[in-house]
Amino acid sequence: MKTKMKIRVSIVEDNLRLRGSLSKLIELSEGFECASRHETAESALAELPGVKPDVILMDINLPGKNGVDCVCELKPLLPKTQIVMFTVYENTELIFKALAAGASGYLLKQTPPDELLTALRDVYNGGSPMTSHIARKVVASFLQTGNASRELEQLTPREQEVLDHLAKGFLYKEIADAMNIRFDTVHSHIRKIYEKLHVRTRTEAVNKFHRAGSPSSQKLPVEV
Amino acid sequence: MKTKMKIRVSIVEDNLRLRGSLSKLIELSEGFECASRHETAESALAELPGVKPDVILMDINLPGKNGVDCVCELKPLLPKTQIVMFTVYENTELIFKALAAGASGYLLKQTPPDELLTALRDVYNGGSPMTSHIARKVVASFLQTGNASRELEQLTPREQEVLDHLAKGFLYKEIADAMNIRFDTVHSHIRKIYEKLHVRTRTEAVNKFHRAGSPSSQKLPVEV
DNA sequence: ATTCATATAGCCATTATTGGTGAGACACGG
DNA sequence: CCGTGTCTCACCAATAATGGCTATATGAAT
């Protein structure tokens, strides 16, 4: 079904000319359509939840609220929408902030049009388009724990409890029994957890959980 | 040979009265002598390498640096010295941390004097004195990790490859793509893996996978 | 008083996983 | 040559997990 559907792209970019060219590029390209254009983070925040695009191309240097903060607020509202940062500067700190906020890709504005389109397709298909230079920094950082624990700290106590059981491999209904709540409530908690951890499966969540748990604070394998 | 030599015991305990009673108990007991007494982890760290006792009785709840961390630093300096943790709480997490740090025994403060002396002799002779309740947890964990690595070795190369992808949270179809085989073949491999690992879910399998490969599979210093 | 976060719960639909069974190709050792 | 194990693929059925909604209650914060 998705093969025939166009990828709906929204643009957040304060520069009028660039916004126009991007919009045109996308509209004129096979398999894409431009779902919306936004000049500021504020208007993007207000309008994008209604637009529900597949992909957002987000400038970082916006007037007022910057693009990273915008992603922070936007991603929880649109968990399925992929976000690609789009900027002139290859700023390491911003890269990580943006990725931590839930962005999936990081492109430079000097990227040629065909590569840009490829990147949009990539991110739509679950990839993370970025330059190899950026990728290397990201990989290096992920080898250290840093990021995951910050995400884990955003979980409420109850959610952490559920995650704990998830990590032990319990079924939803077993978690429900162990915590004396309904199956559906477990389900609700898990949806929240996945959203906050930016994952889509149990194993991804458990991996973050284990990676964040420092080597010294190992969880016990068994209860006898 | 060892029958005539006294076992030299050092005490690390912040409580003055308890430190005194322990010291007295040891001094008055046949075959023991109290090599030194320390009020804090810091002073123990500074003085114990010079004392070189046979056994250290180490409180966990010390002011400042706790007993577990103290063991971490002390054990490399005194590899031949046996360390027994001594605490009021039977805290599972602390037990494992202490054992991982190099302690050999774990005693509760409520242990009667004669049993305490027996435990000190035990640990001096290569044993690991602990309550049966604690021992059971340790054994369970030991057996589990031991089995896990043995079980993992029974996997064929191809199965290990699949498990590797499983652990990363890939979907079956993603594994299929990554390995250039059919979805059903991935399915077949996974059935075999689960059978060999005696698990019924992905998370259980991944847990075994991680436990076997992680440093937590180190030999715990126990003989139960 | 009203917003906000949290915990709880339910319904519906789709996708993913698990389990049972069978089977062909191929290599390796007896 | 035969048996055994491995890798491959397939079909079927049942269960589990995921995602999108909505909704109520409660307490904390504004």
Short mmCIF file of C-alpha atoms (C1' of nucleotides) in Angstrom, two decimals:
data_model
loop_
_atom_site.label_atom_id
_atom_site.label_comp_id
_atom_site.label_asym_id
_atom_site.label_seq_id
_atom_site.Cartn_x
_atom_site.Cartn_y
_atom_site.Cartn_z
CA MET A 1 0.00 0.00 0.00
CA LYS A 2 2.75 2.37 0.92
CA THR A 3 4.46 1.95 -2.41
CA LYS A 4 1.89 4.10 -4.13
CA MET A 5 1.49 6.60 -1.32
CA LYS A 6 3.48 9.78 -1.53
CA ILE A 7 5.74 10.68 1.35
CA ARG A 8 4.22 13.73 2.96
CA VAL A 9 6.90 16.19 3.95
CA SER A 10 6.49 19.30 6.08
CA ILE A 11 9.03 22.10 6.04
CA VAL A 12 9.99 24.30 8.97
CA GLU A 13 12.34 26.99 7.70
CA ASP A 14 12.35 30.72 8.34
CA ASN A 15 14.11 31.71 5.17
CA LEU A 16 11.46 32.43 2.55
CA ARG A 17 13.54 31.62 -0.49
CA LEU A 18 14.87 28.37 0.91
CA ARG A 19 11.41 27.38 2.09
CA GLY A 20 10.16 27.99 -1.40
CA SER A 21 12.88 25.99 -3.12
CA LEU A 22 12.51 23.07 -0.77
CA SER A 23 8.78 23.07 -1.22
CA LYS A 24 9.16 23.16 -4.97
CA LEU A 25 11.78 20.45 -4.99
CA ILE A 26 9.57 18.16 -2.98
CA GLU A 27 6.41 18.86 -4.94
CA LEU A 28 8.15 18.24 -8.23
CA SER A 29 9.71 14.99 -7.12
CA GLU A 30 8.15 11.63 -7.76
CA GLY A 31 6.76 10.06 -4.60
CA PHE A 32 6.77 13.19 -2.50
CA GLU A 33 4.35 15.88 -1.61
CA CYS A 34 4.80 18.93 0.55
CA ALA A 35 2.27 18.65 3.35
CA SER A 36 2.88 22.04 4.88
CA ARG A 37 5.33 24.91 5.25
CA HIS A 38 6.06 26.78 8.46
CA GLU A 39 8.09 29.88 9.08
CA THR A 40 8.54 29.56 12.84
CA ALA A 41 8.76 26.90 15.50
CA GLU A 42 5.65 28.31 17.10
CA SER A 43 3.50 27.99 14.02
CA ALA A 44 4.97 24.56 13.34
CA LEU A 45 4.03 23.43 16.83
CA ALA A 46 0.51 24.74 16.40
CA GLU A 47 -0.17 23.36 12.95
CA LEU A 48 1.87 20.18 12.53
CA PRO A 49 -0.20 17.99 14.88
CA GLY A 50 -3.09 18.57 12.51
CA VAL A 51 -1.03 17.95 9.42
CA LYS A 52 0.55 14.71 10.61
CA PRO A 53 3.21 14.54 7.93
CA ASP A 54 5.42 11.52 7.40
CA VAL A 55 8.59 13.54 7.60
CA ILE A 56 9.50 16.96 8.93
CA LEU A 57 12.45 18.88 7.60
CA MET A 58 13.38 21.13 10.50
CA ASP A 59 15.75 24.06 10.42
CA ILE A 60 17.69 24.52 13.64
CA ASN A 61 18.37 28.25 13.60
CA LEU A 62 14.89 29.60 13.79
CA PRO A 63 13.91 32.97 15.21
CA GLY A 64 12.37 32.63 18.68
CA LYS A 65 12.18 29.01 19.77
CA ASN A 66 14.91 26.99 18.09
CA GLY A 67 14.46 23.85 16.08
CA VAL A 68 15.74 21.48 18.74
CA ASP A 69 13.25 22.65 21.33
CA CYS A 70 10.60 22.45 18.71
CA VAL A 71 11.48 18.81 18.09
CA CYS A 72 11.35 18.18 21.84
CA GLU A 73 7.75 19.27 21.99
CA LEU A 74 6.72 17.98 18.64
CA LYS A 75 7.99 14.43 18.81
CA PRO A 76 5.70 13.33 21.66
CA LEU A 77 2.75 14.69 19.73
CA LEU A 78 3.81 13.00 16.52
CA PRO A 79 5.72 9.91 17.57
CA LYS A 80 5.45 8.30 14.16
CA THR A 81 6.62 11.31 12.24
CA GLN A 82 10.29 11.23 11.35
CA ILE A 83 12.22 14.43 11.83
CA VAL A 84 15.29 15.49 9.92
CA MET A 85 17.31 18.42 11.15
CA PHE A 86 18.49 20.79 8.48
CA THR A 87 21.22 23.30 9.19
CA VAL A 88 24.32 25.00 7.97
CA TYR A 89 26.41 24.22 11.02
CA GLU A 90 27.70 20.82 11.97
CA ASN A 91 27.46 21.52 15.67
CA THR A 92 28.16 18.47 17.79
CA GLU A 93 26.17 19.61 20.75
CA LEU A 94 23.14 20.46 18.68
CA ILE A 95 23.37 17.15 16.90
CA PHE A 96 23.08 15.26 20.14
CA LYS A 97 20.40 17.46 21.55
CA ALA A 98 18.36 17.02 18.41
CA LEU A 99 18.81 13.28 18.34
CA ALA A 100 18.00 13.08 22.03
CA ALA A 101 14.87 15.07 21.35
CA GLY A 102 13.78 12.48 18.85
CA ALA A 103 15.13 13.61 15.51
CA SER A 104 16.30 10.79 13.27
CA GLY A 105 18.46 12.53 10.75
CA TYR A 106 20.79 15.48 10.50
CA LEU A 107 21.48 17.07 7.14
CA LEU A 108 23.55 20.02 6.09
CA LYS A 109 21.96 22.65 3.93
CA GLN A 110 24.68 22.19 1.39
CA THR A 111 23.31 18.72 0.65
CA PRO A 112 22.51 18.41 -3.08
CA PRO A 113 18.81 17.97 -4.00
CA ASP A 114 19.01 14.36 -5.06
CA GLU A 115 20.76 13.37 -1.85
CA LEU A 116 18.19 15.31 0.10
CA LEU A 117 15.39 13.32 -1.48
CA THR A 118 17.25 10.11 -0.81
CA ALA A 119 17.62 11.12 2.80
CA LEU A 120 13.92 11.83 3.12
CA ARG A 121 13.13 8.41 1.71
CA ASP A 122 15.69 6.90 4.08
CA VAL A 123 14.25 8.44 7.16
CA TYR A 124 10.75 7.52 6.10
CA ASN A 125 11.86 3.94 5.82
CA GLY A 126 13.35 3.90 9.27
CA GLY A 127 16.86 5.03 8.46
CA SER A 128 18.92 7.82 9.92
CA PRO A 129 20.45 9.86 7.16
CA MET A 130 23.44 11.92 8.19
CA THR A 131 26.92 12.59 6.99
CA SER A 132 29.49 9.99 7.89
CA HIS A 133 31.26 12.54 10.01
CA ILE A 134 28.18 13.07 12.11
CA ALA A 135 27.44 9.38 12.16
CA ARG A 136 30.80 8.70 13.65
CA LYS A 137 30.21 11.07 16.51
CA VAL A 138 26.86 9.54 17.13
CA VAL A 139 28.22 6.04 17.20
CA ALA A 140 30.98 7.06 19.56
CA SER A 141 28.51 8.63 21.91
CA PHE A 142 26.18 5.67 21.83
CA LEU A 143 29.00 3.43 22.88
CA GLN A 144 29.03 5.37 26.07
CA THR A 145 25.84 5.35 27.99
CA GLY A 146 25.08 9.01 28.36
CA ASN A 147 21.96 9.30 26.34
CA ALA A 148 19.89 6.36 27.45
CA SER A 149 19.91 7.21 31.11
CA ARG A 150 18.53 10.65 30.48
CA GLU A 151 15.62 9.09 28.67
CA LEU A 152 15.12 6.57 31.44
CA GLU A 153 14.92 9.32 34.00
CA GLN A 154 11.93 10.74 32.21
CA LEU A 155 9.93 7.64 33.03
CA THR A 156 7.55 7.88 35.95
CA PRO A 157 8.11 5.46 38.83
CA ARG A 158 5.26 3.32 37.66
CA GLU A 159 6.65 3.20 34.15
CA GLN A 160 10.07 2.23 35.44
CA GLU A 161 8.44 -0.57 37.34
CA VAL A 162 6.76 -1.82 34.20
CA LEU A 163 10.01 -1.55 32.26
CA ASP A 164 11.70 -3.57 34.95
CA HIS A 165 9.23 -6.38 34.42
CA LEU A 166 9.46 -6.00 30.67
CA ALA A 167 13.19 -6.54 30.90
CA LYS A 168 12.65 -9.80 32.72
CA GLY A 169 10.66 -11.08 29.79
CA PHE A 170 7.27 -11.19 31.48
CA LEU A 171 4.19 -11.27 29.32
CA TYR A 172 1.84 -8.31 29.56
CA LYS A 173 -0.61 -10.33 31.58
CA GLU A 174 2.14 -11.51 33.90
CA ILE A 175 3.17 -7.92 34.50
CA ALA A 176 -0.45 -7.09 35.17
CA ASP A 177 -0.65 -9.85 37.77
CA ALA A 178 2.64 -8.89 39.37
CA MET A 179 1.61 -5.25 39.66
CA ASN A 180 -2.05 -5.83 40.44
CA ILE A 181 -3.33 -3.80 37.54
CA ARG A 182 -5.26 -4.67 34.39
CA PHE A 183 -3.70 -5.91 31.18
CA ASP A 184 -4.81 -2.76 29.40
CA THR A 185 -3.11 -0.58 31.94
CA VAL A 186 0.14 -2.39 31.38
CA HIS A 187 -0.43 -1.78 27.72
CA SER A 188 -0.92 1.92 28.35
CA HIS A 189 2.24 2.21 30.42
CA ILE A 190 4.23 0.42 27.77
CA ARG A 191 2.98 2.73 25.07
CA LYS A 192 4.18 5.67 27.14
CA ILE A 193 7.50 4.02 27.78
CA TYR A 194 8.11 3.34 24.11
CA GLU A 195 7.20 6.87 23.26
CA LYS A 196 9.58 8.33 25.82
CA LEU A 197 12.43 6.01 24.92
CA HIS A 198 11.83 6.47 21.20
CA VAL A 199 11.61 2.77 20.56
CA ARG A 200 9.09 0.56 18.88
CA THR A 201 9.73 -2.84 20.38
CA ARG A 202 10.23 -4.46 23.70
CA THR A 203 13.78 -5.52 22.94
CA GLU A 204 14.85 -2.01 22.01
CA ALA A 205 13.41 -0.72 25.25
CA VAL A 206 15.07 -3.44 27.28
CA ASN A 207 18.38 -2.72 25.58
CA LYS A 208 18.19 0.92 26.60
CA PHE A 209 17.23 -0.15 30.07
CA HIS A 210 20.25 -2.41 30.40
CA ARG A 211 22.67 0.00 28.81
CA ALA A 212 21.61 2.77 31.14
CA GLY A 213 21.86 0.58 34.19
CA SER A 214 25.50 1.10 35.05
CA PRO A 215 27.79 -1.92 35.06
CA SER A 216 27.87 -1.86 38.83
CA SER A 217 24.16 -1.76 39.41
CA GLN A 218 23.41 -4.98 37.62
CA LYS A 219 19.94 -6.32 38.05
CA LEU A 220 19.70 -9.71 39.56
CA PRO A 221 19.09 -12.44 37.08
CA VAL A 222 16.86 -14.52 39.26
CA GLU A 223 14.72 -14.58 42.30
CA VAL A 224 14.79 -17.93 44.04
CA MET B 1 50.45 -26.62 59.47
CA LYS B 2 47.77 -24.04 59.85
CA THR B 3 46.66 -25.53 63.13
CA LYS B 4 49.24 -23.67 65.16
CA MET B 5 49.09 -20.33 63.36
CA LYS B 6 46.56 -17.84 64.55
CA ILE B 7 44.18 -16.40 62.02
CA ARG B 8 44.82 -12.66 61.88
CA VAL B 9 41.56 -10.77 61.57
CA SER B 10 41.10 -7.08 60.84
CA ILE B 11 37.87 -5.29 61.64
CA VAL B 12 36.33 -2.42 59.70
CA GLU B 13 33.33 -1.15 61.64
CA ASP B 14 32.30 2.39 62.49
CA ASN B 15 30.31 1.52 65.59
CA LEU B 16 32.66 1.81 68.55
CA ARG B 17 30.90 -0.67 70.80
CA LEU B 18 30.52 -3.32 68.12
CA ARG B 19 34.11 -2.81 67.05
CA GLY B 20 35.14 -3.35 70.64
CA SER B 21 33.07 -6.49 71.14
CA LEU B 22 34.27 -8.05 67.93
CA SER B 23 37.84 -7.26 68.76
CA LYS B 24 37.44 -8.78 72.21
CA LEU B 25 35.67 -11.85 70.87
CA ILE B 26 38.45 -12.51 68.40
CA GLU B 27 41.28 -11.86 70.82
CA LEU B 28 39.79 -14.16 73.42
CA SER B 29 39.18 -16.97 70.98
CA GLU B 30 41.58 -19.82 70.47
CA GLY B 31 43.36 -19.59 67.14
CA PHE B 32 42.49 -15.97 66.40
CA GLU B 33 44.07 -12.65 66.86
CA CYS B 34 42.82 -9.20 65.99
CA ALA B 35 45.33 -7.68 63.58
CA SER B 36 43.79 -4.21 63.41
CA ARG B 37 40.65 -2.16 63.90
CA HIS B 38 39.41 0.57 61.57
CA GLU B 39 36.59 3.02 61.97
CA THR B 40 36.25 4.14 58.35
CA ALA B 41 36.79 2.80 54.85
CA GLU B 42 39.39 5.49 54.29
CA SER B 43 41.56 4.50 57.22
CA ALA B 44 41.12 0.84 56.37
CA LEU B 45 42.32 1.51 52.83
CA ALA B 46 45.34 3.38 54.16
CA GLU B 47 46.38 0.96 56.86
CA LEU B 48 45.32 -2.52 55.79
CA PRO B 49 47.93 -2.99 53.03
CA GLY B 50 50.53 -2.67 55.78
CA VAL B 51 48.70 -5.01 58.13
CA LYS B 52 48.12 -7.78 55.62
CA PRO B 53 45.58 -9.68 57.69
CA ASP B 54 44.29 -13.11 56.78
CA VAL B 55 40.69 -12.07 57.00
CA ILE B 56 38.86 -8.76 56.98
CA LEU B 57 35.49 -8.37 58.60
CA MET B 58 33.97 -5.46 56.71
CA ASP B 59 30.86 -3.53 57.65
CA ILE B 60 28.85 -2.35 54.65
CA ASN B 61 27.18 0.72 56.07
CA LEU B 62 30.15 2.91 56.77
CA PRO B 63 30.15 6.68 56.90
CA GLY B 64 31.74 8.16 53.79
CA LYS B 65 32.89 5.47 51.39
CA ASN B 66 30.81 2.33 51.82
CA GLY B 67 32.13 -1.14 52.47
CA VAL B 68 31.53 -2.47 48.98
CA ASP B 69 33.58 0.25 47.34
CA CYS B 70 36.22 -0.29 49.96
CA VAL B 71 36.42 -3.96 48.99
CA CYS B 72 36.71 -2.95 45.35
CA GLU B 73 39.87 -1.02 46.06
CA LEU B 74 41.24 -3.26 48.74
CA LYS B 75 41.02 -6.62 47.06
CA PRO B 76 43.55 -5.84 44.31
CA LEU B 77 46.00 -4.69 46.97
CA LEU B 78 45.46 -7.74 49.15
CA PRO B 79 44.54 -10.55 46.81
CA LYS B 80 45.28 -13.24 49.36
CA THR B 81 43.22 -11.67 52.11
CA GLN B 82 39.74 -13.04 52.49
CA ILE B 83 36.97 -10.54 53.01
CA VAL B 84 33.71 -11.16 54.83
CA MET B 85 30.95 -8.60 54.62
CA PHE B 86 29.16 -7.89 57.85
CA THR B 87 25.82 -6.13 57.87
CA VAL B 88 22.39 -5.93 59.35
CA TYR B 89 20.55 -6.06 56.07
CA GLU B 90 20.28 -9.02 53.77
CA ASN B 91 20.24 -6.86 50.69
CA THR B 92 20.37 -8.92 47.55
CA GLU B 93 21.85 -6.21 45.42
CA LEU B 94 24.61 -5.46 47.91
CA ILE B 95 25.40 -9.13 48.23
CA PHE B 96 26.12 -9.41 44.55
CA LYS B 97 28.04 -6.18 44.38
CA ALA B 98 30.20 -7.24 47.29
CA LEU B 99 30.84 -10.67 45.84
CA ALA B 100 31.62 -9.14 42.47
CA ALA B 101 34.05 -6.81 44.22
CA GLY B 102 35.89 -9.75 45.67
CA ALA B 103 34.32 -10.48 49.03
CA SER B 104 34.04 -14.16 49.85
CA GLY B 105 31.48 -14.23 52.60
CA TYR B 106 28.43 -12.36 53.73
CA LEU B 107 27.34 -12.46 57.35
CA LEU B 108 24.52 -10.85 59.22
CA LYS B 109 25.32 -8.95 62.40
CA GLN B 110 22.83 -11.08 64.25
CA THR B 111 25.09 -14.09 63.76
CA PRO B 112 25.94 -15.61 67.16
CA PRO B 113 29.61 -15.43 68.25
CA ASP B 114 30.43 -19.10 67.83
CA GLU B 115 29.03 -19.13 64.31
CA LEU B 116 30.95 -15.97 63.55
CA LEU B 117 34.19 -17.64 64.54
CA THR B 118 33.31 -20.69 62.49
CA ALA B 119 32.66 -18.44 59.52
CA LEU B 120 36.03 -16.75 59.92
CA ARG B 121 37.74 -20.13 59.98
CA ASP B 122 35.70 -21.16 56.96
CA VAL B 123 36.67 -18.21 54.87
CA TYR B 124 40.30 -18.55 55.91
CA ASN B 125 40.23 -22.11 54.66
CA GLY B 126 38.81 -21.15 51.32
CA GLY B 127 35.13 -21.35 52.07
CA SER B 128 32.39 -18.81 51.57
CA PRO B 129 30.34 -18.46 54.70
CA MET B 130 26.90 -17.04 54.21
CA THR B 131 23.39 -17.83 55.27
CA SER B 132 21.68 -20.54 53.31
CA HIS B 133 19.22 -17.99 52.04
CA ILE B 134 21.96 -15.90 50.54
CA ALA B 135 23.80 -18.94 49.29
CA ARG B 136 20.78 -20.07 47.39
CA LYS B 137 20.51 -16.81 45.53
CA VAL B 138 24.15 -16.94 44.67
CA VAL B 139 24.00 -20.50 43.48
CA ALA B 140 20.94 -19.81 41.41
CA SER B 141 22.64 -16.93 39.70
CA PHE B 142 25.81 -18.89 39.24
CA LEU B 143 24.06 -21.86 37.75
CA GLN B 144 22.07 -19.65 35.50
CA THR B 145 25.03 -17.86 33.98
CA GLY B 146 26.97 -21.08 33.86
CA ASN B 147 24.22 -22.78 31.97
CA ALA B 148 23.73 -19.81 29.76
CA SER B 149 27.20 -19.85 28.31
CA ARG B 150 27.16 -23.60 27.90
CA GLU B 151 23.84 -23.36 26.16
CA LEU B 152 25.05 -20.59 23.92
CA GLU B 153 27.95 -22.71 22.77
CA GLN B 154 25.51 -25.30 21.50
CA LEU B 155 24.16 -22.86 18.95
CA THR B 156 25.37 -23.27 15.42
CA PRO B 157 27.18 -20.29 13.85
CA ARG B 158 24.11 -19.41 11.88
CA GLU B 159 21.94 -19.55 14.96
CA GLN B 160 24.34 -17.33 16.87
CA GLU B 161 24.13 -14.89 14.03
CA VAL B 162 20.37 -14.85 14.24
CA LEU B 163 20.50 -14.45 18.01
CA ASP B 164 22.82 -11.54 17.55
CA HIS B 165 20.25 -9.80 15.40
CA LEU B 166 17.46 -10.80 17.75
CA ALA B 167 19.32 -9.08 20.56
CA LYS B 168 19.45 -5.88 18.58
CA GLY B 169 15.69 -5.84 18.39
CA PHE B 170 15.35 -6.48 14.69
CA LEU B 171 12.08 -7.79 13.37
CA TYR B 172 12.09 -11.23 11.79
CA LYS B 173 11.83 -9.72 8.35
CA GLU B 174 14.67 -7.34 9.09
CA ILE B 175 16.83 -10.24 10.17
CA ALA B 176 15.86 -12.02 6.98
CA ASP B 177 16.94 -9.03 4.92
CA ALA B 178 20.17 -8.60 6.84
CA MET B 179 21.09 -12.25 6.43
CA ASN B 180 19.73 -12.69 2.94
CA ILE B 181 17.45 -15.54 3.83
CA ARG B 182 13.69 -15.99 3.90
CA PHE B 183 11.46 -14.94 6.75
CA ASP B 184 10.54 -18.57 7.37
CA THR B 185 14.14 -19.55 7.67
CA VAL B 186 14.67 -16.94 10.35
CA HIS B 187 11.64 -18.38 12.03
CA SER B 188 13.14 -21.86 11.88
CA HIS B 189 16.44 -20.73 13.33
CA ILE B 190 14.70 -18.95 16.16
CA ARG B 191 12.67 -22.02 17.03
CA LYS B 192 15.90 -23.98 17.27
CA ILE B 193 17.52 -21.27 19.36
CA TYR B 194 14.63 -21.15 21.81
CA GLU B 195 14.67 -24.92 22.07
CA LYS B 196 18.39 -25.03 22.81
CA LEU B 197 18.26 -22.14 25.27
CA HIS B 198 15.10 -23.48 26.90
CA VAL B 199 13.25 -20.22 26.56
CA ARG B 200 9.95 -19.28 25.07
CA THR B 201 10.34 -15.61 24.26
CA ARG B 202 12.72 -13.30 22.55
CA THR B 203 13.50 -11.33 25.68
CA GLU B 204 14.45 -14.44 27.65
CA ALA B 205 16.78 -15.48 24.86
CA VAL B 206 18.34 -12.05 24.64
CA ASN B 207 18.84 -11.98 28.39
CA LYS B 208 20.75 -15.25 28.27
CA PHE B 209 22.73 -13.92 25.36
CA HIS B 210 23.76 -10.79 27.22
CA ARG B 211 24.45 -12.53 30.49
CA ALA B 212 26.74 -15.06 28.91
CA GLY B 213 28.73 -12.48 27.05
CA SER B 214 28.86 -9.89 29.79
CA PRO B 215 31.38 -9.58 32.63
CA SER B 216 28.65 -10.72 34.99
CA SER B 217 29.51 -14.26 33.99
CA GLN B 218 32.63 -14.06 36.08
CA LYS B 219 33.19 -16.77 38.62
CA LEU B 220 31.67 -15.83 41.89
CA PRO B 221 33.94 -16.79 44.76
CA VAL B 222 31.70 -19.33 46.35
CA GLU B 223 31.65 -22.97 47.12
CA VAL B 224 28.28 -23.96 48.40
"C1'" DA C 1 -10.98 27.07 39.57
"C1'" DT C 2 -8.34 25.16 36.21
"C1'" DT C 3 -4.66 23.17 34.18
"C1'" DC C 4 -1.34 19.36 34.21
"C1'" DA C 5 0.74 14.92 35.10
"C1'" DT C 6 -0.07 10.40 36.48
"C1'" DA C 7 -2.24 6.10 36.91
"C1'" DT C 8 -5.85 3.62 35.62
"C1'" DA C 9 -8.90 1.23 32.03
"C1'" DG C 10 -11.17 -0.02 27.71
"C1'" DC C 11 -11.94 -0.91 22.49
"C1'" DC C 12 -10.43 -1.86 17.86
"C1'" DA C 13 -7.28 -3.16 14.27
"C1'" DT C 14 -2.95 -4.57 12.56
"C1'" DT C 15 1.40 -6.66 12.85
"C1'" DA C 16 4.81 -9.76 15.17
"C1'" DT C 17 5.91 -13.64 17.44
"C1'" DT C 18 5.57 -18.37 18.73
"C1'" DG C 19 4.61 -23.41 17.94
"C1'" DG C 20 3.66 -27.61 15.08
"C1'" DT C 21 4.80 -30.09 11.08
"C1'" DG C 22 7.11 -31.32 7.04
"C1'" DA C 23 10.68 -31.38 3.60
"C1'" DG C 24 14.65 -30.68 0.19
"C1'" DA C 25 19.83 -29.77 -0.36
"C1'" DC C 26 24.28 -30.43 1.20
"C1'" DA C 27 28.35 -31.79 3.69
"C1'" DC C 28 30.79 -34.78 6.76
"C1'" DG C 29 32.10 -38.93 9.13
"C1'" DG C 30 31.51 -43.89 9.66
"C1'" DC D 1 26.31 -45.80 1.05
"C1'" DC D 2 23.97 -44.22 5.10
"C1'" DG D 3 22.88 -41.52 8.91
"C1'" DT D 4 23.24 -37.13 11.15
"C1'" DG D 5 23.36 -32.35 11.55
"C1'" DT D 6 22.89 -27.96 9.38
"C1'" DC D 7 20.72 -24.63 6.56
"C1'" DT D 8 17.15 -23.70 3.92
"C1'" DC D 9 12.01 -22.94 2.89
"C1'" DA D 10 6.99 -23.56 3.43
"C1'" DC D 11 2.09 -23.66 5.41
"C1'" DC D 12 -1.07 -23.29 9.22
"C1'" DA D 13 -2.84 -21.78 13.64
"C1'" DA D 14 -2.79 -19.46 17.98
"C1'" DT D 15 -1.08 -16.09 21.00
"C1'" DA D 16 1.38 -11.71 22.01
"C1'" DA D 17 2.56 -7.26 21.06
"C1'" DT D 18 1.97 -2.78 19.06
"C1'" DG D 19 -0.63 1.56 17.79
"C1'" DG D 20 -4.59 4.73 17.70
"C1'" DC D 21 -8.19 6.32 19.96
"C1'" DT D 22 -10.99 7.61 24.26
"C1'" DA D 23 -11.92 8.12 29.04
"C1'" DT D 24 -12.10 8.63 34.28
"C1'" DA D 25 -10.03 9.71 38.80
"C1'" DT D 26 -6.77 11.86 41.63
"C1'" DG D 27 -3.47 14.94 43.42
"C1'" DA D 28 -0.21 18.55 42.61
"C1'" DA D 29 0.68 22.86 40.81
"C1'" DT D 30 -0.77 27.47 39.12
#
